Each structure stands twice: as structure tokens, then as C-alpha cells.
Amino acid sequence: MAQWVYAFGNGAADGTAAMRSLLGGKGANLAEMSNLGLPVPPGFTITTEVCTHYYANGRHYPDGLRNAVDSALARVGDLIGARFGAPANPLLVSVRSGARVSMPGMMDTVLNLGLNAETAEGLAKLTGDSRFAYDSYRRFIQMYANVVLGLEHGLFEEILETEKEAKGVELDTELDAGDLERIAALYRQRVEKDTGRPFPEDAREQLWGAIGAVFGSWQSPRAKTYRRLHNIAEDWGTAVNVQAMVFGNRGDTSATGVAFTRDPSTGEKILYGEFLLNAQGEDVVAGIRTPQPVSKIVRERQNSRRPSMEEVLPAAYAELKGVCEKLEAHYRDMQDVEFTIQDGRLFMLQTRSGKRAAEAALKIAVDMVHEGLIDQNLAIARVDPNSLDQLLHPTLDPSAPKELIATGLAASPGAATGEVAFTADETEKVAGEGRSVILVRTETSPEDIHGMHAAKGILTARGGMTSHAAVVARGMGRPCVSGAGALKIDAAEGSMAVGAEVIRRGDIITIDGTTGQVFKGAVPMRQPELTGDFGTLMGWADSIRALKVRTNADTALDASTARRFGAEGIGLCRTEHMFFDGDRIVAVRQVILADDEQQRKAALSKLLPMQRGDFIEIFRMMEGLPVTIRLLDPPLHEFLPQKEEEIADVARAAGTSSAKLRARAIALHESNPMLGHRGCRLGITYPEIYEMQARAIFEAALEVEEGGSSPVQLEIMIPLVGFKRELDFLKARIENVAAAIQEQRGKRPTYLIGTMIELPRAALRAGEIAETAEFFSFGTNDLTQTALGLSRDDAGVFLTEYLIKNLIARDPFVSIDTEGVGELVRLACERGRATRPGLKLGICGEHGGDPDSIRFCHQAGLDYVSCSPFRVPVARLAAAQAALSSPRDPD
Amino acid sequence: MAQWVYAFGNGAADGTAAMRSLLGGKGANLAEMSNLGLPVPPGFTITTEVCTHYYANGRHYPDGLRNAVDSALARVGDLIGARFGAPANPLLVSVRSGARVSMPGMMDTVLNLGLNAETAEGLAKLTGDSRFAYDSYRRFIQMYANVVLGLEHGLFEEILETEKEAKGVELDTELDAGDLERIAALYRQRVEKDTGRPFPEDAREQLWGAIGAVFGSWQSPRAKTYRRLHNIAEDWGTAVNVQAMVFGNRGDTSATGVAFTRDPSTGEKILYGEFLLNAQGEDVVAGIRTPQPVSKIVRERQNSRRPSMEEVLPAAYAELKGVCEKLEAHYRDMQDVEFTIQDGRLFMLQTRSGKRAAEAALKIAVDMVHEGLIDQNLAIARVDPNSLDQLLHPTLDPSAPKELIATGLAASPGAATGEVAFTADETEKVAGEGRSVILVRTETSPEDIHGMHAAKGILTARGGMTSHAAVVARGMGRPCVSGAGALKIDAAEGSMAVGAEVIRRGDIITIDGTTGQVFKGAVPMRQPELTGDFGTLMGWADSIRALKVRTNADTALDASTARRFGAEGIGLCRTEHMFFDGDRIVAVRQVILADDEQQRKAALSKLLPMQRGDFIEIFRMMEGLPVTIRLLDPPLHEFLPQKEEEIADVARAAGTSSAKLRARAIALHESNPMLGHRGCRLGITYPEIYEMQARAIFEAALEVEEGGSSPVQLEIMIPLVGFKRELDFLKARIENVAAAIQEQRGKRPTYLIGTMIELPRAALRAGEIAETAEFFSFGTNDLTQTALGLSRDDAGVFLTEYLIKNLIARDPFVSIDTEGVGELVRLACERGRATRPGLKLGICGEHGGDPDSIRFCHQAGLDYVSCSPFRVPVARLAAAQAALSSPRDPD
């Protein structure tokens, strides 16, 4: 027969920490602490299997459960020297739910269970404190009525208020034992009135009521929703923990508190927590009284006048400190504990892994390795890669005074201070003079790219988390606050109004892209630290990962940032971003507006030296690391102005008429530009564009090499290939350019030609495409768009619904859809390498910076991931974690 | 050692018809005719292997070739009693190219080769006809200079004209032998002047020049392009046929002609051809003289005054008739022959399968089965399915007088006559009064659908082959002429101008969608014949095909047309098309403009009875056959007006403000609507829309059944599913509707729920999706768009380039991309059936009517294809051909 009940306490337990599935997290840790000989009030856990049985059998408990609970209760009573329901010497218990993972919607704690009119009187006699006894009693009724019977908390507060008014007092503490006994009676009447049944006075009835409420809460709508959203199985069930009460509210040698074994913000190894003298657990949470720090050092740092527990209850403090050390050594992780001190005696009520800030996680992991508590692999696994992002950007000094003027979306992390500029050109100009600028726009467009590059940060009045400003800023690593709707921007006037405040061009503001806040003036900042613990952990990660980490970088500045963060090459250099800068856009537009190939070639020849210059800078910065350059990808209409008011200006600049420009823009308009005339399709219809780019790349490579720098490892990438013949056609043309350059210079550039795999057809035909392609780079953004038939720009409306309705677990643009897109990637790897063993495989979509996607890439056997510069450390760590946890497909 | 030369003629040959690859089509058939004992002038074929050897060996001929050619020439001379290059008794030959398949760009014929000053004189003596000899000589020089030496034809015409002028005559026939001898000399001088070398007088030099020219033409730019476009391998090569000349220009018992063994227009079993007395082959083609019919019956029918060959040369005619019968019996197909009669003696110069019109192909195939020449399977294989389309539409009487007023694109086949109407509403109204209408629009939009339905034909001034008008008209089977740019339409005035002509509302016009022509007034028509030979062949096809053929039909009228053409069910009923009709669009817009679910439901309740009515009509028409209904698919913005001028009207009709309508239209705007908020994504965000549709379908089904009709085989299809959970979510809701209806009516509708497979992810996850889906229908239009990342609306610009540059063989929207999209289909079939054996599989994209795609569907093991009504016979025949030619994946 199954064991339905597991006892703990008194230095021993039926269970262990390993039995989390059966006993729930709380029960397993109570058992573990008991086994460790720590002072845990005795109790028992009703297993999750009871819950499962309960629901599988029409809400009936298994045979033998009642007997098991009775014996367990009796044992607890024996250990405590009390008896459940006995008037003279009552055993009081707490009842708590406890699933494998903590879950909102589950039943809260019921304390002081076992009290009724008789046992309350007995408790009064036993403790000699009838006020304590009746206050506990009336609190229990209120809590039970609320948590178990589902009555409103407010009903009981009303009664309390009425009684205080009648007596003419203001504070609860001014009520005496008699008042509280009377109030308890009124509470019971109220329960009987509202539920139609008397309040249960029998302790066992109370207990089964509470147990039933815990199991019932497993099917509460909130719990069900949470489970659906987090893929928690219905049949996991919850356990119920019944534990003897200990009282922190028994006078000035009693207390209750919570503590972290290390500082959860900084990771410093100090006992960090709060306590309240003469209080029960809920008082700490309720916030009626301000808790005091547990340790003296924290009190001193906080300049608190009220004494720490170390000073008030030194013995209990010493014991707690010892317990915490023991727990850390045992669990080999920072712990978050709950404790109660009853008459100077310490009791541990809970322990679990403590949540911690990114900085703390890093420090704790590294410190624990140095302390010999954990090994490097465990340290690597302990740090959430996503949290590293916070550490790479300057942050506002939390203690500095600040004048908040607006709030928007936290669109790209980090903080920045600078002069306000309202146009990209102005931004570039001021930045060129060496001053810091914040670019402020109603919304940004591709024409603003050069300004965004020049700016320290970007602020927009409109646009969400996936607006142009947000996406580009994240890619560039610029802090950005988007959609700050309170800003009324008048760019022509060079000012913006925020309420009554007016900020003018040149005024200083500070933005915090991590919180979405905008401040007036400069706010002092803390600079990120890439050495120390960060450097140590990254070093460990680098030593075990199989995946290389490259970066997506379109400029030498990006490349430099990424190298500082440890990038091992460029996996995606988007040449089109270079086309927006300064005068280039004019030449680009001349290319587009050309009437024939000759005009087009003339315009392209103006672009050639500019592109070559870009590549030279980038190649020099990369010092011989691999650089993958993607030839022109976006549809041409992206380079033309969209708004009527810009057309005249642009036409003048391009030396043509507005009418012609408008006509060309209309001709280039597409129903579905994502699936339109872009990528290699441009290269095929206008081969001279790709030929110019290839020439710029080759000439730059030779120039850098001739200048004595390390020869660049050049990889030319053709986008949007679906058919091998597309690649054949373009490869032949690029090879002709290389041959022509060899003719001219006597030296042939060394390079690979490869392709993006970003269409399902390309993935399926990878075997054939690899006959021509010398490497593959998975463009998982577009592969997701095509495989799922989902436009990233348009999906926001319904993807949110999908997440709410649990139709998908995660946004497939954030974390790769391993089942669908993932199968295409795996097929392409397999087929590509079958044709060309050792084919170099990488990923350059935004998934390259997402830890779950990186794990997938590791498993699929890719050679590298490429991500935006600020995600490089994230990717390095995630790649290491993947190497620790997952097998890898053979090459 | 390889045999490089194959002799034929004199009742025997080295080769046979089966050696087409080695001897080319012409050579193989000359050999075959020789073997059959037919009168073939002797000659020989230089094999295609010589061509291959020539190019593989730096343009050198294989050893032994010269000797082989010499012996073959000698043999020919022996048979003819002549000798090559001998002045007294010269053997003259023709030299022709002859590849496996006929190919533009290859060298034309050179006749009379072997003539020079000496042999011409010899020929004159031999024949006693020196004018004939010198005319042949000067013709030979001109032909050789043009075809072999590459000089312009015009150069020689000039000389001829000058000589005629000098002599003061007008006609060639007025020149005598002496003139022609002089002209031949002038020709030779001209050749020497232009080429820098004397015209080759040596017969052997002439011959090798001609052979070299044939092989050289294999690499002519035109031939290379043709090969690339038609996937003809470079190494197939061409053969060269050298054959003794026979002369049809030796007087009134000589003649030359071409004939079909049956009438190639009608298929009637009569000898159908043309001949010229006293002429050489090129005279028939050149069109200088009008040829006469070969057989008497044809002459009589044509009311020709000039006698037939049957009458003029009865013996030769009888022999020709016998030869033709023998050839038909031997080749078991209608033949296209070339012949020459020299002095009353018949010679066969060529035979090949004759090209024929659709009607003829049908009749010949059926007749030959009845004649016992071929079996039913071969008859099925003989008819091009695509050609059937021509037979299903009314056609203009070719002999009727017509007044052509404009020409546009042949956008949808068939002819129609009716009154002109300029709006959809007007069209509907007039059609409702029982009169025929041609809807004339500048261009059509979705709002015109009801008018297009009501019209007999559609004419637009703008738009190409894939314009809205063209696509919808083809789908509906309405004749359509699109892009007739000469029309100036003034819809407000109710008139259109075409040049000086003004056509007003109510005037009668006739359009021919097969030719793109527009005529004034009514033109008499011939109605299609679906019985007779057509019915017979379709019956044979039906008896062997494995694929069922369904139709895409949105109305009872479509359904009725399709059933007449043999549709076995509806594979795609698009419910959205019903939303555009009449008042419905108003209710639909109210659904879209609703502020909340309640308003939306109120608007939906107006649509419910309309949808139910549509389904009732369709179900009745289908009489118990399966009907697959696709729930709402397109993005909602398609139902809102796009143009500013319509917004006010629409807002008034929908009972809202222009501002609100405009705002909603902007909110619904998408960057890539193809990948946006459509298909099941609409059903998930607005479940009430699909619930209304399900209710309309179920109520209609029950009503039809209760009315005593056969119970409909109902298949409800959810579009654009990518995730199993989407389908689960919607299936549950539809089942709730079914349960509610059972509650109300006491009867539960019977139905299957399935899904479109139109996203790569859906194809890959088919195994999982089949757990929920009870059938799959491949939406290969969208699957092509997503798998290839190719928007059908935008791809025109570059797909044409792709076809020209031979990057793709066929437009993937016309014929399924078997390698990419096809693999997804096969994977989905496999995985779907692994989960649910016997899962019903169909295709409903436009590929369902394309013969090559149908063959693929057969091979992939699909159960049915679905296509537009007028493609149903095409699909039936193509399915039968697929069954004959291809194995099928196991179920």
C-alpha cells in the first residue's frame, strides 16, 4: 500500500529533498532540514499522490489516509507534548499547500488551526496570556473563513472596526482579551449567517476542511491557467503540509523573519534579511510594522537606528547564522529561509534557493567556486544568460537624485545622458563635435539610421517594443525608450513639451532603457564591469562551449563593441545599412531611379568607394577573424521616401522629378514585400549591384592585406536563395569580378561564397545547394516567417492572443520553433553536410542571441551563432550551458 | 568501331524508327519508311554521335567518317544511276539537320547540292531542260550562301532584280537559261566578294561545308537558348541527313506537297493536304503560288476551282493514299508527310506524327480505337489535357462576319455576347431580367464579384493575365478579355469610346476570351459538345484513373457547371466569396466595425440566414457528393473599401462614420497581409465568426436532409493551420455548435473536420495535426508562396527573368515545384497517414487543374484533386494519364 503521509521534524524525516515530486518543494525541504538535524517544528506532508488519487476518484481520499493523518498528528503531538483538539493542552498546526513548483492560485497558509472556544481557553491558561490566546483565535477564524470557506476578508475587518468604535479605541492593541473573545464570537456568527452552517469548532473537521481546500485550490481557475501557460501537468498534484505551530508573537524574546544567506542584490556573503520582534509570519508580509535588519552590518550600512537581530537576540542570531551556513553547504546554493523564534528558540519553517539579481548571481557563482562549494560547470549553469544583458550597459546610480519627466517602454536596455537633438542630421553633427546626444523623434525610420548610430540613446513618442526604433536600437546596443506618449515633439521648432515642462534642442536629458524612464538633466551613472567575476565566468564558459559566437555588425563601431564582448567574428554584416548613411542614400536612389543599366552603373560607381571604405574599416577592426558579408537584401522601395512631403526633397537631391520618383515608388510597391523582389532576386535582375558590392569587398580585403594587416577570412553571403541555380548564376558573376581584380592587381582575393538558408525550399534542397555553397547561415527570422506563414511586422495582434490562449508556448520570433523551423534547420544541416562534409554552418537570425535557441543550435551541430554585439556574452554563456546539458548532432 | 553513317532507301535501311536518339527524328523515320518498302529517295544519316564527337574533340570529325560518307554517297549514286560531282551524270543531294526533337535555330535545308558550272551543264544535257538546270544552280548558290555561308538572302534578290530590270521583264519565269547562267555567275562573284573566298565549286567541298554548317548550328545562340529553356541536353547532338534529290519541278507530271493522313482540324479520316504542280518543296512554304488540295473531297468542300491531285495525278494520288494508310497502320497515329512526284513517280521525303487541334486529337484517338489501331490507354495518352479547355466553351463561328473594335489579353477562354453594363449592380439587375450582360469595367475589384457572376463575360480596360478580373473569371469559367487599353470607359456616363466608336449601356457586344478580341454586335456561336467523342474518351479516362476529381465552387451555379463536367464533389468552397454578394457586404462590414463581441454577434446574426441559404443551394446541387467548405480565410481589410471616394458611401451603408471606417482600415493594414491576420487566426481571435459559419453549414445540411435530399457528405476545413493546438481550439468550438444544434433539433449533423496544409510547418507537423484533423487538403498556392518565399502578386517582375535566364523551368504557381513544395506534400502525406491510416488527402490549389501537377498528386498518393469547374475534364484526363504512366505512393 502506498505511503500517503510523510512525517518530518525532531531531527529525522520520512522524506528527503530528492522527493520533490512526491512531497512538493516545501515538504521536501522541510524533510531535508529535519534530516540535517535543524530545528524544524514537527509535522507531516500529505503527498501529491493523494491529490492525484483524489481527482482520479471523484474527489474521494484513498483508504487509510485518515488513519495515517491521525497517527501522524499523534506523533507531532507527542513530540510537542500536546494533543490535537485537547482543551487543556492543544496542539495547533499550520496547513499549507506545496506543489513541485510554486504556483499562483494555490491555497495560502492557515495558521493556528485547532483553536476553538475550548482550546482557546486552554491556550490562555497554558500560556498565561489570554489576550494572545483570543487574538490567535479570532485571527484563525478570519483566516479560515477567508481561505477555506471563501468569505471576504473585509467582513471581519468591519466587525473589528465596529467594536473598536463602540469601545472608543483606535488600535487593535487597545482591545483586551475579553473584547477579542467577544469579537471571535461575532466572527463565528457572521460565518454561520453567510455560509448557512456553523463555524467548525471540531479541530479534525477544521483540519479536513483545510486539506480539502488545498486540494480544491489545485483546480482553481487561476491555478489551471498558470499550469496551462507553464506546461505544468494536471496530474502533478499538490502536497499538503501540516506542521506544529510555533509562535513568534509570544513576547520580546520571540520573533519572526526571512533571510537570504547572501545579499541577493550584490551577492556579498553576508546574512541578509529582516525580522520583527513579537510577531507572526503574516505581520512581516503585511507591512504594518517596518521590519529590522537581521545582521548588524546591514543595519550599519542602512544607517538604521533600530537594532538588528544580531544585537537584540544574539544567541538566536548565532544559531540562525550557523543554520544558514549549514544549509548553503548542504544545498551548495544561496538559500532564502523563513524562521520563527519562540521564547528565544529558533525554528526553521522553510528553505529554498534564493532569487538574486544578475550581478549577485555572477558573484555568488564565482565565489562559490572559489570557496570550493561548487565546480565551474555548476557555476556556469547557475547564471541566467539573459540576465547578463543588464550588466553590459551603464546603469543609473540608484542613490542619485532624479527628476522624472516621462515614462515609456523599456525598449533597449542601458542608460544614456546627452543633449537633445530632433533630427538624425543634427545628431550626427553634434556628435561629430564630440558631444553626447539623445536623438528624440516622434518615431524613427530607416532614414534615421545614421543619427541613431551617432546618438548615445534614442527616445521616441510613438511605437512599441518591436517598433523600428526599438529593434534597431537593440541591434546597435543603444539605450532606447520608445512610445513615451506624454512627449509632444515639435521637431521644426526644436522643442518638446512634457506637461508644463518644455525641453529645447541642446538641453540635457537622461534616459533609462532598462526601466523606460526619462529624466531631466544628467543623472550620475555606473559603468559596466566586463572584467572581475564577469570575466572569470566568461572564461570558464568559453573553455567548454562547442559553438563559436560571432556578431551581427554593420559598422566598425559595432564590430569593436562586439569584440570587447568576446565576439569571434562577424556572422552577419548587412550591407544595406551602409546605404543609408550620409550622401550614400542619394547615390542609392540614383541607382534605383536609373533608366537603364548604364545609368545604374554610373550611380553604382559612386557607391563603390564608399562601400570599400566601410569594409576596410571593418576588416581592420576584425584583425583576421572571419567576416560574413551579406549582399544587398531588402526590396528597393525601402530606400525611397514614403511620405509625400519628403518626395520633393529627395527628388531634388537625386536630380530627378517628383513625378518620376513617385512613379518609381508606385512601381516598386509590393503586396507582400517580405516575399517580393529582394535578396538574390535583386542580384539576378540587376547583377551590376552585386558586382559592385563584390568589387568593393575584394578591393577592401586586398588593401587591408597589402597594408600589412592580417588577411581577412572573407565569406560572401547570398541572401534568399531558394534554388541552386540562383546561387550558380550569382557565384559565377562574383567569380568573374574576382578574376577581373586578379587581372588588375595580380592577386586574387581569397573568399568563400555561401548562402543564407532562410526559405523552407532552401532548407529542403540543401543537399543540392551545398554543391555550390561553401557555407550556410540560417536566417531564422525569415525562415520563421515563411515556415509559419507569419509576418513579424503583423503578428503582434494575434500572437498575444495565442500566448494567452496557450496555443503557443513562446513567441517564435524570440525563441526558435524547434519543431517546425527546427526540423528545417536539422534537415538542411544533414543534407548540406552529406554533400559537403564539414560544411560551415551558422545562424544569424535574432534567435542567435536567445539561450533556448542557442541550445537548439548546439544540438543541431552548428558551428557558430551570430547575434547583436550586446548579446555576445549571453550567447557565450548559453552556448556553454548547452554544451553542459545537451548532446550534439554529429558533424 | 562505331558506325558513323546509316544508309537508307531502296526498300531497306541500316536504322529503324526506334533509333531516334542516334539518327534524329527525321533520319529514323526515313529509315523506317525504307524498311517498310516505301519509295524513299536513297540517302544516309550521319549520326548524332558524330556531332557529340565533333564537339568533344575540338571540332574534329572521327576517323573513318570521310570514308564512310564516300561509300554511302557511292551507294546512293549506284541506286540512282548517277555520280556525285560527275559532270555528265551528277548526283544531287539535299542536306538537312535532324535532332531527336525538332528545334528552332538549327540549319535549314540545302537543296540541289552537287551543282556547279560543270554539273549544271551536265544536268541541262541530261534532262534536256537547261532552264531547269540553271535555275536549280542559281537557287542552290543562293541557298548555300545564305544557309551555309551566312550571307543575306537580299543580296541575291538584288542581283536578280537588277538583271530583270536590265532585260525589261517583271517575272522570274521570263528569264531564260542564259540569263540564269549569267545570274549564277554574278551570284558566285558576289559570294567571293563578301566572303573573300570563291564559291565552292567542288561537290565534296560543298557537302562538307553543309555538314559543318549543320553541326555548327547545334551551337547557334538560338539553338542553345532553346535547349536551355526546354531542358535538352547539350550532348544529344544533331544528325545530318544527306539524301538524293528528286525533283517536283520537272514539268506537269511532277509535283511536291505535304499531307496529313486525317484532317488536323476536325480529325475526319480524309487525306488532307496541299500540293503544287511543277514545283520544289520551298515553293509550297514560300507562298508565292497558292497550293491546291490533295484530295477531291477537300476541293469540293472548299469550292475550289483548281483541280485536286486526286484528279490531276490519280495514280500518284492512289499510291500516296496507300502509303499514308500503311504509315498510319504502322505508326498507329495520324501522320504529317512530305512528298515529291517526279515525272509521275511518288517519293516520300518525311513522315512524323501530325500536330492537330484539340477537337481533332479527340476524334482521332477515339476513331483509332474503334478502328482497332490503338487501345483505350493509348487513346487517353494521345490527347493533351490542356487542349480540352478549348472544347468546353462556346466559340465564335469562324465563318461569321465580325466587326472587330478592340483587342486585349485572352484572359479567360470562351466567347460571350450580351448587353454592355458598366457596374456590377447594373449587371446583376439586367441579368436578373433574363438578359445576357457583358460587364465592362476599367478594372474589377472584390466588390464586383456579384456582377461578374451575373455576367456572361467580362471586359476590362486595364490589368494583365493575373489581374483580379482574369483570375476570378477563369475561376468562374466566364470568358474574359482584360487590358483592352483602347477602351475609354466613362462608367458614370454609361458609355465607352473605342477610337471614334461609342458604345453605350445596353448596346450589344461580343467578346472572345480565347483570342482577346472584342466585336461590335452579336456574333453567331458554336456551343461545346460534351457528349460524343468527348464523352467516350472521358469515360475511358474515368475507368482507369485513381485520383478523384472535385471542383472549387463557391456557388450553386459553379457547382452545377462542374457537375456537368464530371466533378465528383466540391474540394473547396470559399465562404468569403459569399460575403461580397449584394447586401451581405454591408453586414460583413458591420462585423468588422463592431466595437465589441456583442455588436459583432449582432451583425453576424444577419449573415447567418444568408450563408445558410447559400449552403442549402450548394448541398442540393451536389446531391450527396462530398462538399469541403473552407471557413473564412482572407484578412478582414479585404472587405473594407480601399479608395477614399468609396469610404463615405460605405460608412453610410454600415451606419458608421467615415473617420471610424478609415481608422479601422488603417488599423487593419498589414505589411505582408499574405502572412498576416487571416485564416484560422481570425477564427481564433474572433471565434464567433467561425461559430456562425459552422451553424449556417450544419443548419443547411440538416434542412437539406430533412427535405428528403441525399445527406451531404460534409467536410469543414480550417485554413492556415500551423499548429495542432489551433485546430484543437477551433474543432472544440465547432463541436460545441454541433452539440447545441443537436440540443435544439434533436439531430446531430454528420461531418468531418479537417485542415488546409498550406504552411511548411503544417506539412512538417502533419503527424501531430492528423491527430485532430480528419482530412487534409493541400493549399498549394499558399504552400508555394511560403515554401519559396514568393508572393504571387509580386513575383511577376522577376519570375519572367528567371524563366528567361533558365533559373526555373516553369512558373511554380502554374506547375507545382515537385522538389521543394512537393517534398513538403509527400512528407505531410506520409506523416499524416502514419497517424491516421486512410486519412483523406486532396489538393485544392490552382495546381489541381495542371496536368503535370496532377501527375505529381497521383504519385504522391492523394485521393483527389480539386480545380475550377472548367478544368475538371482536364483533370480527369490528366489523372488517367498519370495512372497510365506513374506508380503511386502506397496509402
Coordinates of C-alpha atoms in Angstrom, one line a residue, chain A residues 52 100-101 103 218-219 226-228 230-238:
Chain A
T52 CA -3.9 12.8 -7.9
R100 CA 6.5 20.7 -7.1
V101 CA 6.9 24.3 -8.3
M103 CA 2.2 28.3 -8.4
W218 CA -5.3 22.8 -7.4
Q219 CA -8.3 23.2 -9.7
Y226 CA -1.0 29.1 -14.7
R227 CA -0.4 25.4 -15.4
R228 CA -1.5 25.8 -19.0
H230 CA 3.7 27.0 -18.0
N231 CA 3.2 23.5 -19.3
I232 CA 2.6 22.0 -15.8
A233 CA 0.9 18.7 -15.9
E234 CA -2.5 18.3 -14.3
D235 CA -1.5 15.1 -12.7
W236 CA 1.5 16.5 -10.8
G237 CA -0.9 17.5 -8.0
T238 CA -0.1 19.4 -4.8

